Amino acid sequence: MQIRALMYFDELVRTNSMRQAAENLNVAPTAISRQIENLEYHFGAPLVERSARGVKLTAAGELLAARAGRTLRELDHVGQLIEDLKGLQRGRVSIYANGATVANLLAPALAEFSLKYPKLRFGVTIASARQAVEAVNAAEADIAMILFAPPLSGTKVRLRSEIHYDLIVSPGHAAAANSEAHLKDIADYALALPDQSFGFRQALDALLEKADLSPEPVFVTSSLEMLKELVLSGAAVTLLPALTVRREIEAGQLVAVPLAARSAIRTHVDLCVAPDRQLSFAATKLLDFIERFMRERQAGERRS
């Protein structure tokens, strides 16, 4: 069985159209059809049903489709490892991250690393924490850096860094002058909070229930950028790690008020890889660098 046949089949599955798959691959539609027929001959079973509305996968086609993409990605990865054996100073690393980790953790780490290794290339995909975990498990990503992580089934946590939450307010808010914030006070403010799919929100709700508090947030959103904008406008306060709004704090646009010890909320940032997949030279170097960067950042925050 040829790799080309798998590539054509994978593109057909992605586009659900012989014509579109042919255009994307810059070949004739008959070439797509011929390669699908080769696959059907190889497996001894029909893979697609053709109709005027496009193509529909058979049960055998569904089975192959679930594995073809990963197989092709693994072959690309083997190619990268072979390049490494040749001693070539080049490579590409795929990273998935959720939004809150990008601006103040991943971006500065990548910028510094790229200056040291200018021939390497990087693909950064912003996704939810769960999508990032799934991308690592499916070999779509070499590395995932995630905040508010779901249960990490199948991934290896290379580094887990504890994150402390603060009350984030605008400079004009009454709480901005306080040395610390208590849950009973926070419950009286206009709150903007992440939705209940976030690990932090689940931890906060459990803490509020234990304190017999039941505030109703004014705003609930899955967008951390939206939370930040609502606080910048003065419409609400929120609870976030200070690192996620460090730039706004340093610019005097936001204030982080530490939570009192009994009101403390902690989660973590996870740096993840697949446990059974050998990383390329480029990905290994970057992984080591990000781990060191995160440890140094955490040590600096403890000193401050």
Coordinates of N, CA and C in Angstrom, one line a residue, residues 81-246:
L81 N 12.6 13.0 12.5 CA 13.6 12.3 13.3 C 14.8 11.9 12.4
I82 N 14.5 11.5 11.2 CA 15.5 11.1 10.2 C 16.4 12.4 9.9
E83 N 15.7 13.5 9.7 CA 16.4 14.8 9.5 C 17.3 15.1 10.7
D84 N 16.9 14.8 11.9 CA 17.7 15.0 13.1 C 19.0 14.1 13.0
L85 N 18.8 12.9 12.6 CA 19.9 12.0 12.5 C 21.0 12.5 11.5
K86 N 20.5 13.2 10.5 CA 21.5 13.8 9.5 C 22.2 15.0 10.1
G87 N 21.8 15.4 11.3 CA 22.4 16.6 11.9 C 22.0 17.9 11.4
L88 N 20.8 18.0 10.7 CA 20.4 19.2 10.1 C 19.8 20.2 11.2
Q89 N 20.2 21.4 11.2 CA 19.8 22.4 12.2 C 18.5 23.0 11.7
R90 N 17.5 22.2 11.6 CA 16.2 22.8 11.2 C 15.1 21.8 11.8
G91 N 13.9 22.3 11.8 CA 12.8 21.5 12.3 C 11.6 22.4 12.5
R92 N 10.5 21.7 12.8 CA 9.2 22.4 13.1 C 8.6 21.8 14.3
V93 N 8.1 22.6 15.2 CA 7.4 22.1 16.4 C 6.0 22.6 16.5
S94 N 5.1 21.7 16.8 CA 3.7 22.1 16.9 C 3.3 22.2 18.4
I95 N 2.7 23.3 18.8 CA 2.4 23.6 20.1 C 0.9 23.9 20.2
Y96 N 0.2 23.3 21.1 CA -1.2 23.7 21.4 C -1.2 24.4 22.8
A97 N -1.9 25.5 22.9 CA -2.0 26.1 24.2 C -3.4 26.7 24.4
N98 N -3.9 26.8 25.6 CA -5.1 27.6 25.8 C -4.8 29.0 26.1
G99 N -5.7 29.9 25.8 CA -5.5 31.3 25.7 C -4.7 32.0 26.8
A100 N -5.0 31.6 28.1 CA -4.5 32.3 29.2 C -3.0 32.1 29.4
T101 N -2.4 31.0 28.8 CA -1.0 30.7 28.9 C -0.1 31.4 27.9
V102 N -0.7 32.0 26.9 CA 0.0 32.4 25.7 C 0.8 33.7 26.0
A103 N 0.2 34.7 26.3 CA 0.8 36.0 26.4 C 1.9 36.2 27.3
N104 N 1.8 35.6 28.5 CA 2.8 35.8 29.6 C 3.7 34.6 29.9
L105 N 3.4 33.5 29.3 CA 4.3 32.3 29.5 C 4.9 31.8 28.2
L106 N 4.0 31.4 27.3 CA 4.5 30.8 26.1 C 5.2 31.8 25.1
A107 N 4.5 32.9 24.9 CA 5.1 33.9 23.9 C 6.5 34.3 24.3
P108 N 6.8 34.8 25.5 CA 8.2 35.2 25.8 C 9.1 34.0 25.8
A109 N 8.7 32.8 26.1 CA 9.6 31.6 26.1 C 9.9 31.3 24.6
L110 N 8.9 31.4 23.7 CA 9.2 31.1 22.3 C 10.1 32.2 21.7
A111 N 9.8 33.4 22.1 CA 10.6 34.5 21.5 C 12.1 34.3 21.9
E112 N 12.4 34.0 23.1 CA 13.8 33.9 23.6 C 14.4 32.6 22.9
F113 N 13.6 31.5 22.8 CA 14.2 30.3 22.2 C 14.5 30.5 20.8
S114 N 13.6 31.2 20.0 CA 13.7 31.4 18.6 C 15.0 32.2 18.3
L115 N 15.4 33.1 19.2 CA 16.6 33.9 19.0 C 17.8 33.0 19.1
K116 N 17.7 32.0 19.9 CA 18.8 31.0 20.0 C 18.9 30.0 18.9
Y117 N 17.7 29.7 18.3 CA 17.6 28.7 17.3 C 16.8 29.3 16.1
P118 N 17.4 30.2 15.4 CA 16.6 30.9 14.3 C 16.2 30.1 13.2
K119 N 16.8 28.9 13.0 CA 16.4 28.0 11.8 C 15.2 27.2 12.1
L120 N 14.7 27.1 13.4 CA 13.6 26.3 13.7 C 12.3 27.1 13.4
R121 N 11.2 26.4 13.2 CA 9.9 27.0 12.9 C 8.9 26.4 13.9
F122 N 7.9 27.2 14.2 CA 6.9 26.9 15.2 C 5.5 27.1 14.7
G123 N 4.6 26.2 15.1 CA 3.2 26.3 14.8 C 2.5 26.3 16.2
V124 N 1.8 27.4 16.5 CA 1.1 27.6 17.7 C -0.4 27.6 17.5
T125 N -1.2 26.7 18.1 CA -2.6 26.7 17.9 C -3.2 27.0 19.3
I126 N -4.1 28.0 19.3 CA -4.8 28.3 20.5 C -6.1 27.5 20.5
A127 N -6.3 26.8 21.6 CA -7.5 25.9 21.7 C -7.9 25.8 23.2
S128 N -8.9 25.1 23.5 CA -9.3 24.9 24.8 C -8.3 23.9 25.4
A129 N -8.3 23.8 26.8 CA -7.4 22.8 27.4 C -7.7 21.4 27.0
R130 N -9.0 21.1 26.9 CA -9.3 19.7 26.4 C -8.9 19.4 25.0
Q131 N -9.0 20.4 24.1 CA -8.6 20.2 22.7 C -7.1 20.1 22.7
A132 N -6.4 20.8 23.5 CA -4.9 20.7 23.5 C -4.5 19.3 24.0
V133 N -5.1 18.7 25.0 CA -4.8 17.4 25.4 C -5.1 16.4 24.3
E134 N -6.2 16.5 23.6 CA -6.6 15.6 22.6 C -5.6 15.7 21.4
A135 N -5.1 16.9 21.1 CA -4.1 17.1 20.0 C -2.8 16.4 20.3
V136 N -2.4 16.4 21.6 CA -1.2 15.7 22.0 C -1.4 14.2 21.8
N137 N -2.6 13.7 22.3 CA -2.9 12.3 22.2 C -3.0 11.8 20.8
A138 N -3.5 12.7 19.9 CA -3.7 12.3 18.5 C -2.4 12.6 17.6
A139 N -1.3 13.0 18.3 CA -0.1 13.3 17.5 C -0.2 14.5 16.6
E140 N -1.2 15.4 16.9 CA -1.3 16.6 16.1 C -0.4 17.7 16.7
A141 N -0.1 17.5 18.0 CA 0.8 18.5 18.7 C 2.0 17.8 19.3
D142 N 3.1 18.4 19.3 CA 4.3 17.9 20.1 C 4.2 18.2 21.5
I143 N 3.7 19.4 21.8 CA 3.7 19.9 23.2 C 2.4 20.6 23.4
A144 N 1.8 20.5 24.6 CA 0.7 21.3 25.1 C 1.0 22.0 26.3
M145 N 0.6 23.3 26.4 CA 0.8 24.1 27.6 C -0.6 24.6 28.0
I146 N -1.1 24.1 29.1 CA -2.5 24.3 29.4 C -2.8 24.8 30.9
L147 N -3.7 25.7 31.0 CA -4.2 26.2 32.3 C -5.6 25.7 32.4
F148 N -6.1 25.5 33.6 CA -7.5 25.0 33.8 C -7.6 23.6 33.2
A149 N -6.6 22.7 33.4 CA -6.5 21.4 32.7 C -7.7 20.5 33.1
P150 N -8.2 19.8 32.1 CA -9.2 18.7 32.5 C -8.3 17.5 32.9
P151 N -9.0 16.4 33.3 CA -8.2 15.1 33.6 C -7.4 14.7 32.4
L152 N -6.1 14.5 32.7 CA -5.1 14.4 31.5 C -4.9 12.9 31.2
S153 N -6.0 12.3 30.6 CA -5.9 10.9 30.2 C -5.0 10.7 29.0
G154 N -4.0 9.9 29.2 CA -3.1 9.5 28.1 C -1.9 10.4 27.9
T155 N -1.8 11.5 28.6 CA -0.7 12.4 28.4 C 0.3 12.3 29.6
K156 N 1.5 12.7 29.3 CA 2.5 12.8 30.4 C 2.7 14.3 30.7
V157 N 2.6 14.6 32.0 CA 2.8 15.9 32.5 C 4.3 16.1 32.8
R158 N 4.9 16.8 31.9 CA 6.4 17.1 32.1 C 6.7 18.0 33.3
L159 N 5.8 19.0 33.4 CA 6.0 20.0 34.5 C 4.6 20.5 34.9
R160 N 4.3 20.5 36.2 CA 3.1 21.1 36.8 C 3.5 22.2 37.7
S161 N 3.1 23.4 37.3 CA 3.4 24.6 38.1 C 2.2 25.2 38.7
E162 N 2.2 25.4 40.0 CA 1.0 25.8 40.8 C 0.8 27.3 40.5
I163 N -0.5 27.6 40.3 CA -0.9 29.0 40.0 C -1.9 29.5 41.1
H164 N -1.6 30.7 41.6 CA -2.4 31.3 42.6 C -3.3 32.3 42.0
Y165 N -4.5 32.4 42.5 CA -5.5 33.4 41.9 C -5.6 34.6 42.8
D166 N -5.9 35.7 42.1 CA -6.1 37.0 42.8 C -7.4 37.6 42.3
L167 N -7.9 38.5 43.1 CA -9.1 39.3 42.7 C -8.5 40.4 41.8
I168 N -9.1 40.4 40.5 CA -8.6 41.4 39.5 C -9.7 42.4 39.4
V169 N -9.3 43.7 39.6 CA -10.2 44.8 39.6 C -9.6 46.0 38.8
S170 N -10.4 46.9 38.5 CA -9.9 48.1 37.8 C -9.4 49.0 38.9
P171 N -8.4 50.0 38.6 CA -7.8 50.8 39.6 C -8.8 51.6 40.4
G172 N -10.0 52.0 39.8 CA -11.0 52.8 40.5 C -11.9 52.0 41.4
H173 N -11.8 50.7 41.4 CA -12.7 49.9 42.2 C -12.4 50.0 43.7
A174 N -13.4 49.9 44.6 CA -13.2 50.1 46.0 C -12.2 49.1 46.6
A175 N -12.1 47.9 46.0 CA -11.3 46.8 46.5 C -9.8 47.0 46.1
A176 N -9.5 47.9 45.2 CA -8.2 48.1 44.7 C -7.2 48.5 45.8
A177 N -7.7 49.2 46.8 CA -6.8 49.7 47.9 C -6.6 48.6 49.0
N178 N -7.3 47.5 48.9 CA -7.2 46.5 50.0 C -6.0 45.7 49.9
S179 N -5.5 45.3 51.0 CA -4.3 44.4 51.1 C -4.6 43.0 50.7
E180 N -5.8 42.5 50.9 CA -6.2 41.2 50.6 C -7.7 41.2 50.4
A181 N -8.2 40.1 49.8 CA -9.7 40.0 49.5 C -10.2 38.7 50.2
H182 N -11.4 38.8 50.7 CA -12.1 37.7 51.3 C -13.3 37.3 50.5
L183 N -13.6 36.0 50.5 CA -14.7 35.5 49.7 C -16.0 36.2 50.0
K184 N -16.3 36.5 51.3 CA -17.6 37.1 51.7 C -17.7 38.5 51.1
D185 N -16.6 39.2 50.9 CA -16.6 40.5 50.2 C -16.8 40.3 48.7
I186 N -16.0 39.4 48.2 CA -16.1 39.1 46.7 C -17.5 38.8 46.3
A187 N -18.3 38.1 47.1 CA -19.6 37.7 46.8 C -20.6 38.8 46.6
D188 N -20.2 40.0 47.1 CA -21.1 41.2 47.0 C -20.7 42.0 45.8
Y189 N -19.6 41.7 45.1 CA -19.3 42.5 43.9 C -20.0 42.0 42.7
A190 N -20.0 42.8 41.6 CA -20.5 42.4 40.3 C -19.4 41.5 39.7
L191 N -19.7 40.2 39.6 CA -18.7 39.2 39.2 C -18.7 38.8 37.7
A192 N -17.6 38.7 37.1 CA -17.5 38.1 35.8 C -16.6 36.8 36.0
L193 N -17.2 35.6 35.7 CA -16.5 34.4 35.9 C -16.5 33.5 34.7
P194 N -15.5 32.6 34.7 CA -15.5 31.5 33.6 C -16.7 30.6 33.8
D195 N -17.1 29.9 32.8 CA -18.2 28.9 33.0 C -17.7 27.7 33.7
Q196 N -18.7 26.8 34.0 CA -18.4 25.7 34.9 C -17.6 24.6 34.3
S197 N -17.2 24.7 33.0 CA -16.3 23.7 32.4 C -14.9 24.0 32.9
F198 N -14.6 25.1 33.4 CA -13.2 25.5 33.9 C -13.0 24.9 35.3
G199 N -11.8 24.2 35.4 CA -11.4 23.7 36.7 C -11.4 24.7 37.8
F200 N -11.0 25.9 37.5 CA -11.0 27.0 38.5 C -12.4 27.3 39.0
R201 N -13.3 27.4 38.1 CA -14.7 27.7 38.5 C -15.3 26.6 39.4
Q202 N -15.0 25.4 39.1 CA -15.4 24.3 39.9 C -14.8 24.4 41.3
A203 N -13.5 24.8 41.4 CA -12.9 24.9 42.7 C -13.5 26.1 43.5
L204 N -13.8 27.2 42.7 CA -14.4 28.4 43.4 C -15.8 28.1 43.9
D205 N -16.6 27.4 43.1 CA -18.0 27.0 43.5 C -17.9 26.2 44.8
A206 N -17.0 25.2 44.8 CA -16.9 24.4 46.0 C -16.5 25.2 47.3
L207 N -15.6 26.2 47.1 CA -15.2 27.0 48.2 C -16.4 27.9 48.7
L208 N -17.1 28.4 47.7 CA -18.3 29.3 48.0 C -19.4 28.5 48.8
E209 N -19.6 27.3 48.3 CA -20.6 26.4 49.0 C -20.2 26.1 50.4
K210 N -18.9 25.8 50.6 CA -18.4 25.5 51.9 C -18.6 26.7 52.9
A211 N -18.5 27.9 52.3 CA -18.6 29.2 53.1 C -20.1 29.6 53.2
D212 N -21.0 28.8 52.6 CA -22.4 29.1 52.6 C -22.7 30.4 51.9
L213 N -22.0 30.6 50.8 CA -22.2 31.8 49.9 C -22.7 31.3 48.6
S214 N -23.6 32.1 48.0 CA -24.1 31.7 46.7 C -24.3 33.0 45.8
P215 N -23.2 33.6 45.4 CA -23.4 34.8 44.6 C -23.8 34.4 43.1
E216 N -24.5 35.3 42.5 CA -24.9 35.1 41.1 C -24.0 36.0 40.2
P217 N -23.1 35.4 39.4 CA -22.3 36.3 38.6 C -23.1 37.1 37.6
V218 N -22.7 38.3 37.4 CA -23.3 39.1 36.4 C -23.0 38.6 35.0
F219 N -21.7 38.2 34.8 CA -21.3 37.7 33.5 C -20.7 36.3 33.6
V220 N -21.0 35.4 32.7 CA -20.4 34.1 32.7 C -19.9 33.9 31.2
T221 N -18.7 33.5 31.0 CA -18.2 33.4 29.7 C -17.0 32.4 29.6
S222 N -16.8 31.7 28.5 CA -15.7 30.8 28.3 C -14.5 31.6 27.8
S223 N -14.6 32.9 27.6 CA -13.5 33.7 27.0 C -12.8 34.4 28.1
L224 N -11.5 34.1 28.3 CA -10.7 34.8 29.3 C -10.5 36.3 28.9
E225 N -10.4 36.5 27.6 CA -10.2 37.8 27.0 C -11.5 38.7 27.4
M226 N -12.6 38.1 27.3 CA -13.9 38.8 27.7 C -13.9 39.2 29.1
L227 N -13.4 38.2 30.0 CA -13.3 38.5 31.4 C -12.4 39.8 31.7
K228 N -11.3 39.8 31.0 CA -10.4 40.9 31.2 C -11.0 42.2 30.7
E229 N -11.7 42.2 29.6 CA -12.3 43.4 29.0 C -13.4 44.0 29.9
L230 N -14.1 43.1 30.6 CA -15.2 43.5 31.5 C -14.6 44.2 32.7
V231 N -13.5 43.7 33.2 CA -12.9 44.3 34.3 C -12.2 45.6 33.9
L232 N -11.6 45.7 32.8 CA -11.0 46.9 32.3 C -12.0 48.0 32.2
S233 N -13.2 47.7 31.8 CA -14.3 48.6 31.6 C -14.9 49.1 32.9
G234 N -14.6 48.4 34.0 CA -15.1 48.7 35.3 C -16.5 48.1 35.6
A235 N -17.0 47.2 34.6 CA -18.3 46.6 34.8 C -18.4 45.5 35.8
A236 N -17.2 44.9 36.1 CA -17.2 43.7 37.0 C -15.8 43.5 37.5
V237 N -15.7 42.6 38.4 CA -14.4 42.1 38.9 C -14.3 40.7 38.6
T238 N -13.1 40.1 38.6 CA -13.0 38.7 38.3 C -11.9 38.1 39.1
L239 N -11.7 36.8 39.0 CA -10.6 36.1 39.7 C -9.8 35.4 38.7
L240 N -8.5 35.7 38.6 CA -7.6 35.1 37.6 C -6.2 35.1 38.2
P241 N -5.3 34.3 37.7 CA -3.9 34.3 38.1 C -3.4 35.7 37.6
A242 N -2.6 36.3 38.4 CA -2.1 37.6 38.0 C -1.2 37.6 36.8
L243 N -0.6 36.4 36.5 CA 0.3 36.3 35.3 C -0.5 36.4 34.0
T244 N -1.8 36.1 34.1 CA -2.6 36.2 32.8 C -2.9 37.6 32.4
V245 N -2.7 38.6 33.4 CA -3.0 40.0 33.1 C -1.8 40.8 33.5
R246 N -0.6 40.2 33.5 CA 0.6 40.9 34.0 C 0.8 42.2 33.2

